[in-house]
Amino acid sequence: MNKNRLEAFSDGVLAIIITIMILEIKAPEESSFESLKPLIPALLSYVLSFAYIGIYWNNHHHMFQVVKKINGSILWSNMFLLFWLSLIPFGTSWIGEHHFAAVPMSIYGFILFMAAISYTILQNKIIKLEGPDSILQKAVEKDIKGKISATCYILAIPLAFVSPWISGLLYITVALLWIIPDARIEKQINKI
Amino acid sequence: MNKNRLEAFSDGVLAIIITIMILEIKAPEESSFESLKPLIPALLSYVLSFAYIGIYWNNHHHMFQVVKKINGSILWSNMFLLFWLSLIPFGTSWIGEHHFAAVPMSIYGFILFMAAISYTILQNKIIKLEGPDSILQKAVEKDIKGKISATCYILAIPLAFVSPWISGLLYITVALLWIIPDARIEKQINKI
Amino acid sequence: MNKNRLEAFSDGVLAIIITIMILEIKAPEESSFESLKPLIPALLSYVLSFAYIGIYWNNHHHMFQVVKKINGSILWSNMFLLFWLSLIPFGTSWIGEHHFAAVPMSIYGFILFMAAISYTILQNKIIKLEGPDSILQKAVEKDIKGKISATCYILAIPLAFVSPWISGLLYITVALLWIIPDARIEKQINKI
Amino acid sequence: MNKNRLEAFSDGVLAIIITIMILEIKAPEESSFESLKPLIPALLSYVLSFAYIGIYWNNHHHMFQVVKKINGSILWSNMFLLFWLSLIPFGTSWIGEHHFAAVPMSIYGFILFMAAISYTILQNKIIKLEGPDSILQKAVEKDIKGKISATCYILAIPLAFVSPWISGLLYITVALLWIIPDARIEKQINKI
C-alpha cells in the first residue's frame, strides 16, 4: 500500500487547520491601533497553535520519510491524530476569546495531550510494521522529547487552575523544544 | 487518462469537508466546564461525521489503488459522490444543533444513503472499465458490507420518527463496520 | 517548467471553492421538514455551482493532460481563471438568498462569462506554446461548445431582467452541455 | 530530504488563503445593483490580496524548481513565510471594511513587509544549502525587485498616515512589478 496519498491527505487537513484559524480573528470594528489591542490574545493563541500545527506537519513529514509501507491500522491511527489536531482551532479560539482563562487553557492542554498520544500510537504502529531494525525505531529509541512533552501537558492540565500562565509557559516550552527540527531522524538518515 | 489528479482532487475535497465541520463548533461564550455541556451534541455529531469522511477516504484510497485507468464517466461518478459527501457538514450541524431530533436524523440518513449509492455507482463504473477479471471485481464480489450499510440507512430514515436513537445506533453500527479497513481488497492484492 | 505544481495548486483552489459553498447553507433554526423549504433556493444554486466547478475541474484536467510544458504567461492566465472561479461562491450565495432575482442572476452570468473568457485565454496561451500541431489545437479546433457557452452567458446577462428564469435555463443548459465529458480531447488522444 | 511535500503543503496553505478571503465578502442584503456598491472596497482589497498570494505562489514555484535538497531550517523558514501570508486575509478584510483607512493600510503594509522579509530569509537559507554556484544564487544575485518591494513597503507603512492612497499606490506598484513572472530564474534555467 502506497504512502503518498496518506501524506497528501494529511497535508491537506493540516494545511486547512493551520489556515482556517485566521477566520476566527475578525477584523476590528474600528480602524485605530487601539482596536487591535483586544485582538492580542487571539493573535497570541493563533501564533501558538500555528507553531503546533507546523511542528506536527514537520514531524509527520520526517517520520513518513523513513516509512516504506503502510497498512490499514496506520491509516486509522493517522486519522485519529488528525481528529485531535482538528480540535485545535476550537481550543485556540476559546483560549483567545477568554484571555487564557483556566478552563479553556486546561482543555487546550487536553487536546494537545490527546494529539501527542495519537502521534505516539501512530509512531508505534509504524515501528511495528517496519520492524525493530527500522530507521524510525533507532531514531526515536528513547523519545525523550516525546516524553517531556507528554509530561508537560499532563502537568499543564491541572496547573491551569493554579495559574493559567503556568500552562501557557509549559505549552510555549514544548513548542520551542520541537521547533528545533527532529534532528534524530535526520541523523539516522545521514548515517546510511 | 491518469488517475492521480482525480485522487488528489478528491483528497482535497475530503480534507476540506473533514476540517471545516469544526468551524461550526463555536467556542462557548463562557469559560467554565459547564459551558462545554451544550456543545456535547455538536461534538458527538462531529465525531460521527469525521468517522464517516475518514471511512470514505479510506475506501476511496483502497479502491483507487487497484484502478489502472479512468474515463469521463468515472470522473463524473466521483464528482457525484463528492457532492453527497459535501452535504455531510450541513447534516452534521443540523443534527448537532437540534440534539438529534427526528427530521434532521432522517435527513442525515438520506445524505449517507445517497453517498453510499454514489459510491456503489462509482465502484460499478470502475469494474465495468477494468473488466470482470479485475482485482476490484473479486474484492467486492458480494459486497456484503455495502449491502448491510445501505439497508441500515434505509431503515434509519423512517425509524428516526419512531426514535432518533435507533437511527443514531444504526449510523454508529455502520461506521464501526467500516472502520475495520477494507480487508477484502488488501487480501486480493496480497494474493497476487 | 513543470506542470505538476500548477495542476496541484489549481486542484487545491477548486477543491476549496466547491466545498466552502456549503458553509453558506446554514442548518435551519427548526427541526421540521418545512424548515428545509426556505433552503431550497440555496440548495439549487449550490447544485448548479457545484456542477460548474466540477465542469471546470474536468476540462482543466483534460486540457492539462496534453500539456507538455508551461511558462509564466500560462501561470498567470491560470491564476486569472482561478480568480473568476473564486467569485462563484459569492454569486451562488447571492442568487440563493434572493431566490434567483434579476440582478444577482445577471451578475452570476457575468462571473460565468468572465470565467469562460479566462478559460479561453488559458487555452490559447497553451496552444501558442505547444504549437499549431498540438493535440489541444486539434481537439478544440472549432470549439463549438465554448462558443455556445459564451453566447448563452452573454444572452443570460441582459435576459435576467426580462425573466431570471430564462437566465437560469441558459445556465442549466450550458452545464448539461459540458457534463458530457470533453470527448474531443479523449478522441484525439485515442487517435495517437 | 524531499522537497515535494514541502511544495504540496505550501500549495495547500496558499490555495486556502487565496480562497477563503471570498468568504468575507458577504452577499448583499438586497438584490439591486446599488447594493453591490458598498462591496467595492472589499472587492478591490480582495483583488489586491489575490494578486499578492498569486505572486507568492508563482515565485515560490519558480524558486523551488531549482532547489535540489532541503533541510530543517528551510522547512521552518517556509513555515514562517506561510505564517505571515496567513495574516493577509485578516489585513484584507480590515482594509476593505474600513475603506482603506490609514491604520489598516499601514498594518497591511507591515504584513506584506514581514512576508517579504520571510521570503528573503527562505531564499537565503536555500542559497546557503545549495552553495554559491547554485542557479538560484545567480538568478537573484542583485535581487533588485526584492529590494524595491521592501523599500516600497517600508515607505507605505508611515505614508499611510499622510494619505492611505499613497500606500495603496505603492502596494499596486509592487504587485504589478511581480506579476511579470520572475524572468530571472527562467533565464538561468534556459542557459543550461
JSON list of N, CA and C in Angstrom, two decimals, chain A residues 68-108:
[
{"chain": "A", "resi": 68, "resn": "LYS", "atom": "N", "xyz": [8.29, 2.87, 4.62]},
{"chain": "A", "resi": 68, "resn": "LYS", "atom": "CA", "xyz": [8.29, 2.26, 3.29]},
{"chain": "A", "resi": 68, "resn": "LYS", "atom": "C", "xyz": [6.91, 1.74, 2.91]},
{"chain": "A", "resi": 69, "resn": "LYS", "atom": "N", "xyz": [6.22, 1.15, 3.87]},
{"chain": "A", "resi": 69, "resn": "LYS", "atom": "CA", "xyz": [4.89, 0.62, 3.58]},
{"chain": "A", "resi": 69, "resn": "LYS", "atom": "C", "xyz": [3.92, 1.04, 4.67]},
{"chain": "A", "resi": 70, "resn": "ILE", "atom": "N", "xyz": [2.63, 1.01, 4.35]},
{"chain": "A", "resi": 70, "resn": "ILE", "atom": "CA", "xyz": [1.62, 1.31, 5.36]},
{"chain": "A", "resi": 70, "resn": "ILE", "atom": "C", "xyz": [0.55, 0.22, 5.33]},
{"chain": "A", "resi": 71, "resn": "ASN", "atom": "N", "xyz": [-0.29, 0.21, 6.37]},
{"chain": "A", "resi": 71, "resn": "ASN", "atom": "CA", "xyz": [-1.42, -0.72, 6.37]},
{"chain": "A", "resi": 71, "resn": "ASN", "atom": "C", "xyz": [-2.65, -0.02, 6.95]},
{"chain": "A", "resi": 72, "resn": "GLY", "atom": "N", "xyz": [-3.73, -0.77, 7.02]},
{"chain": "A", "resi": 72, "resn": "GLY", "atom": "CA", "xyz": [-4.99, -0.19, 7.48]},
{"chain": "A", "resi": 72, "resn": "GLY", "atom": "C", "xyz": [-4.89, 0.40, 8.87]},
{"chain": "A", "resi": 73, "resn": "SER", "atom": "N", "xyz": [-4.13, -0.25, 9.72]},
{"chain": "A", "resi": 73, "resn": "SER", "atom": "CA", "xyz": [-4.06, 0.23, 11.10]},
{"chain": "A", "resi": 73, "resn": "SER", "atom": "C", "xyz": [-3.29, 1.56, 11.17]},
{"chain": "A", "resi": 74, "resn": "ILE", "atom": "N", "xyz": [-2.32, 1.73, 10.29]},
{"chain": "A", "resi": 74, "resn": "ILE", "atom": "CA", "xyz": [-1.61, 3.02, 10.23]},
{"chain": "A", "resi": 74, "resn": "ILE", "atom": "C", "xyz": [-2.55, 4.11, 9.69]},
{"chain": "A", "resi": 75, "resn": "LEU", "atom": "N", "xyz": [-3.33, 3.76, 8.68]},
{"chain": "A", "resi": 75, "resn": "LEU", "atom": "CA", "xyz": [-4.32, 4.71, 8.14]},
{"chain": "A", "resi": 75, "resn": "LEU", "atom": "C", "xyz": [-5.23, 5.25, 9.24]},
{"chain": "A", "resi": 76, "resn": "TRP", "atom": "N", "xyz": [-5.74, 4.36, 10.08]},
{"chain": "A", "resi": 76, "resn": "TRP", "atom": "CA", "xyz": [-6.68, 4.79, 11.11]},
{"chain": "A", "resi": 76, "resn": "TRP", "atom": "C", "xyz": [-6.00, 5.50, 12.27]},
{"chain": "A", "resi": 77, "resn": "SER", "atom": "N", "xyz": [-4.77, 5.11, 12.58]},
{"chain": "A", "resi": 77, "resn": "SER", "atom": "CA", "xyz": [-4.03, 5.86, 13.62]},
{"chain": "A", "resi": 77, "resn": "SER", "atom": "C", "xyz": [-3.78, 7.28, 13.15]},
{"chain": "A", "resi": 78, "resn": "ASN", "atom": "N", "xyz": [-3.48, 7.41, 11.86]},
{"chain": "A", "resi": 78, "resn": "ASN", "atom": "CA", "xyz": [-3.25, 8.73, 11.30]},
{"chain": "A", "resi": 78, "resn": "ASN", "atom": "C", "xyz": [-4.53, 9.57, 11.36]},
{"chain": "A", "resi": 79, "resn": "MET", "atom": "N", "xyz": [-5.66, 8.92, 11.06]},
{"chain": "A", "resi": 79, "resn": "MET", "atom": "CA", "xyz": [-6.95, 9.62, 11.11]},
{"chain": "A", "resi": 79, "resn": "MET", "atom": "C", "xyz": [-7.26, 10.07, 12.54]},
{"chain": "A", "resi": 80, "resn": "PHE", "atom": "N", "xyz": [-6.90, 9.23, 13.50]},
{"chain": "A", "resi": 80, "resn": "PHE", "atom": "CA", "xyz": [-7.13, 9.56, 14.91]},
{"chain": "A", "resi": 80, "resn": "PHE", "atom": "C", "xyz": [-6.30, 10.79, 15.30]},
{"chain": "A", "resi": 81, "resn": "LEU", "atom": "N", "xyz": [-5.07, 10.83, 14.82]},
{"chain": "A", "resi": 81, "resn": "LEU", "atom": "CA", "xyz": [-4.22, 12.00, 15.06]},
{"chain": "A", "resi": 81, "resn": "LEU", "atom": "C", "xyz": [-4.84, 13.25, 14.43]},
{"chain": "A", "resi": 82, "resn": "LEU", "atom": "N", "xyz": [-5.30, 13.12, 13.18]},
{"chain": "A", "resi": 82, "resn": "LEU", "atom": "CA", "xyz": [-5.91, 14.28, 12.52]},
{"chain": "A", "resi": 82, "resn": "LEU", "atom": "C", "xyz": [-7.15, 14.75, 13.26]},
{"chain": "A", "resi": 83, "resn": "PHE", "atom": "N", "xyz": [-7.89, 13.82, 13.85]},
{"chain": "A", "resi": 83, "resn": "PHE", "atom": "CA", "xyz": [-9.08, 14.20, 14.60]},
{"chain": "A", "resi": 83, "resn": "PHE", "atom": "C", "xyz": [-8.71, 15.15, 15.74]},
{"chain": "A", "resi": 84, "resn": "TRP", "atom": "N", "xyz": [-7.72, 14.76, 16.55]},
{"chain": "A", "resi": 84, "resn": "TRP", "atom": "CA", "xyz": [-7.36, 15.60, 17.69]},
{"chain": "A", "resi": 84, "resn": "TRP", "atom": "C", "xyz": [-6.76, 16.93, 17.24]},
{"chain": "A", "resi": 85, "resn": "LEU", "atom": "N", "xyz": [-5.97, 16.87, 16.16]},
{"chain": "A", "resi": 85, "resn": "LEU", "atom": "CA", "xyz": [-5.43, 18.14, 15.65]},
{"chain": "A", "resi": 85, "resn": "LEU", "atom": "C", "xyz": [-6.55, 19.04, 15.13]},
{"chain": "A", "resi": 86, "resn": "SER", "atom": "N", "xyz": [-7.60, 18.44, 14.60]},
{"chain": "A", "resi": 86, "resn": "SER", "atom": "CA", "xyz": [-8.70, 19.25, 14.05]},
{"chain": "A", "resi": 86, "resn": "SER", "atom": "C", "xyz": [-9.44, 20.00, 15.16]},
{"chain": "A", "resi": 87, "resn": "LEU", "atom": "N", "xyz": [-9.26, 19.58, 16.41]},
{"chain": "A", "resi": 87, "resn": "LEU", "atom": "CA", "xyz": [-9.90, 20.30, 17.52]},
{"chain": "A", "resi": 87, "resn": "LEU", "atom": "C", "xyz": [-9.08, 21.52, 17.95]},
{"chain": "A", "resi": 88, "resn": "ILE", "atom": "N", "xyz": [-7.86, 21.63, 17.47]},
{"chain": "A", "resi": 88, "resn": "ILE", "atom": "CA", "xyz": [-7.01, 22.76, 17.88]},
{"chain": "A", "resi": 88, "resn": "ILE", "atom": "C", "xyz": [-7.63, 24.12, 17.53]},
{"chain": "A", "resi": 89, "resn": "PRO", "atom": "N", "xyz": [-8.23, 24.32, 16.35]},
{"chain": "A", "resi": 89, "resn": "PRO", "atom": "CA", "xyz": [-8.87, 25.63, 16.10]},
{"chain": "A", "resi": 89, "resn": "PRO", "atom": "C", "xyz": [-9.93, 25.98, 17.14]},
{"chain": "A", "resi": 90, "resn": "PHE", "atom": "N", "xyz": [-10.70, 24.96, 17.57]},
{"chain": "A", "resi": 90, "resn": "PHE", "atom": "CA", "xyz": [-11.70, 25.19, 18.61]},
{"chain": "A", "resi": 90, "resn": "PHE", "atom": "C", "xyz": [-11.01, 25.67, 19.91]},
{"chain": "A", "resi": 91, "resn": "GLY", "atom": "N", "xyz": [-10.00, 24.92, 20.35]},
{"chain": "A", "resi": 91, "resn": "GLY", "atom": "CA", "xyz": [-9.28, 25.29, 21.56]},
{"chain": "A", "resi": 91, "resn": "GLY", "atom": "C", "xyz": [-8.65, 26.66, 21.44]},
{"chain": "A", "resi": 92, "resn": "THR", "atom": "N", "xyz": [-8.10, 26.94, 20.27]},
{"chain": "A", "resi": 92, "resn": "THR", "atom": "CA", "xyz": [-7.42, 28.22, 20.04]},
{"chain": "A", "resi": 92, "resn": "THR", "atom": "C", "xyz": [-8.37, 29.39, 20.19]},
{"chain": "A", "resi": 93, "resn": "SER", "atom": "N", "xyz": [-9.56, 29.25, 19.58]},
{"chain": "A", "resi": 93, "resn": "SER", "atom": "CA", "xyz": [-10.46, 30.40, 19.65]},
{"chain": "A", "resi": 93, "resn": "SER", "atom": "C", "xyz": [-11.02, 30.54, 21.07]},
{"chain": "A", "resi": 94, "resn": "TRP", "atom": "N", "xyz": [-11.16, 29.42, 21.78]},
{"chain": "A", "resi": 94, "resn": "TRP", "atom": "CA", "xyz": [-11.66, 29.51, 23.15]},
{"chain": "A", "resi": 94, "resn": "TRP", "atom": "C", "xyz": [-10.65, 30.20, 24.07]},
{"chain": "A", "resi": 95, "resn": "ILE", "atom": "N", "xyz": [-9.39, 29.78, 24.01]},
{"chain": "A", "resi": 95, "resn": "ILE", "atom": "CA", "xyz": [-8.41, 30.44, 24.89]},
{"chain": "A", "resi": 95, "resn": "ILE", "atom": "C", "xyz": [-8.19, 31.90, 24.50]},
{"chain": "A", "resi": 96, "resn": "GLY", "atom": "N", "xyz": [-8.30, 32.19, 23.20]},
{"chain": "A", "resi": 96, "resn": "GLY", "atom": "CA", "xyz": [-8.11, 33.56, 22.74]},
{"chain": "A", "resi": 96, "resn": "GLY", "atom": "C", "xyz": [-9.22, 34.48, 23.21]},
{"chain": "A", "resi": 97, "resn": "GLU", "atom": "N", "xyz": [-10.46, 34.01, 23.03]},
{"chain": "A", "resi": 97, "resn": "GLU", "atom": "CA", "xyz": [-11.61, 34.84, 23.39]},
{"chain": "A", "resi": 97, "resn": "GLU", "atom": "C", "xyz": [-11.73, 35.06, 24.89]},
{"chain": "A", "resi": 98, "resn": "HIS", "atom": "N", "xyz": [-11.22, 34.12, 25.68]},
{"chain": "A", "resi": 98, "resn": "HIS", "atom": "CA", "xyz": [-11.36, 34.25, 27.13]},
{"chain": "A", "resi": 98, "resn": "HIS", "atom": "C", "xyz": [-10.03, 34.55, 27.80]},
{"chain": "A", "resi": 99, "resn": "HIS", "atom": "N", "xyz": [-9.14, 35.20, 27.03]},
{"chain": "A", "resi": 99, "resn": "HIS", "atom": "CA", "xyz": [-7.87, 35.65, 27.59]},
{"chain": "A", "resi": 99, "resn": "HIS", "atom": "C", "xyz": [-7.18, 34.60, 28.43]},
{"chain": "A", "resi": 100, "resn": "PHE", "atom": "N", "xyz": [-7.07, 33.41, 27.90]},
{"chain": "A", "resi": 100, "resn": "PHE", "atom": "CA", "xyz": [-6.29, 32.36, 28.56]},
{"chain": "A", "resi": 100, "resn": "PHE", "atom": "C", "xyz": [-6.82, 32.04, 29.96]},
{"chain": "A", "resi": 101, "resn": "ALA", "atom": "N", "xyz": [-8.15, 31.94, 30.07]},
{"chain": "A", "resi": 101, "resn": "ALA", "atom": "CA", "xyz": [-8.76, 31.57, 31.35]},
{"chain": "A", "resi": 101, "resn": "ALA", "atom": "C", "xyz": [-8.45, 30.11, 31.67]},
{"chain": "A", "resi": 102, "resn": "ALA", "atom": "N", "xyz": [-8.67, 29.74, 32.92]},
{"chain": "A", "resi": 102, "resn": "ALA", "atom": "CA", "xyz": [-8.24, 28.43, 33.43]},
{"chain": "A", "resi": 102, "resn": "ALA", "atom": "C", "xyz": [-8.85, 27.26, 32.65]},
{"chain": "A", "resi": 103, "resn": "VAL", "atom": "N", "xyz": [-10.18, 27.21, 32.56]},
{"chain": "A", "resi": 103, "resn": "VAL", "atom": "CA", "xyz": [-10.80, 26.04, 31.93]},
{"chain": "A", "resi": 103, "resn": "VAL", "atom": "C", "xyz": [-10.39, 25.90, 30.46]},
{"chain": "A", "resi": 104, "resn": "PRO", "atom": "N", "xyz": [-10.50, 26.96, 29.65]},
{"chain": "A", "resi": 104, "resn": "PRO", "atom": "CA", "xyz": [-10.04, 26.81, 28.27]},
{"chain": "A", "resi": 104, "resn": "PRO", "atom": "C", "xyz": [-8.58, 26.38, 28.16]},
{"chain": "A", "resi": 105, "resn": "MET", "atom": "N", "xyz": [-7.71, 26.93, 29.01]},
{"chain": "A", "resi": 105, "resn": "MET", "atom": "CA", "xyz": [-6.29, 26.56, 28.96]},
{"chain": "A", "resi": 105, "resn": "MET", "atom": "C", "xyz": [-6.10, 25.09, 29.29]},
{"chain": "A", "resi": 106, "resn": "SER", "atom": "N", "xyz": [-6.90, 24.61, 30.21]},
{"chain": "A", "resi": 106, "resn": "SER", "atom": "CA", "xyz": [-6.82, 23.21, 30.61]},
{"chain": "A", "resi": 106, "resn": "SER", "atom": "C", "xyz": [-7.29, 22.30, 29.47]},
{"chain": "A", "resi": 107, "resn": "ILE", "atom": "N", "xyz": [-8.40, 22.68, 28.85]},
{"chain": "A", "resi": 107, "resn": "ILE", "atom": "CA", "xyz": [-8.94, 21.89, 27.74]},
{"chain": "A", "resi": 107, "resn": "ILE", "atom": "C", "xyz": [-7.98, 21.92, 26.55]},
{"chain": "A", "resi": 108, "resn": "TYR", "atom": "N", "xyz": [-7.38, 23.06, 26.31]},
{"chain": "A", "resi": 108, "resn": "TYR", "atom": "CA", "xyz": [-6.38, 23.19, 25.24]},
{"chain": "A", "resi": 108, "resn": "TYR", "atom": "C", "xyz": [-5.24, 22.18, 25.47]}
]
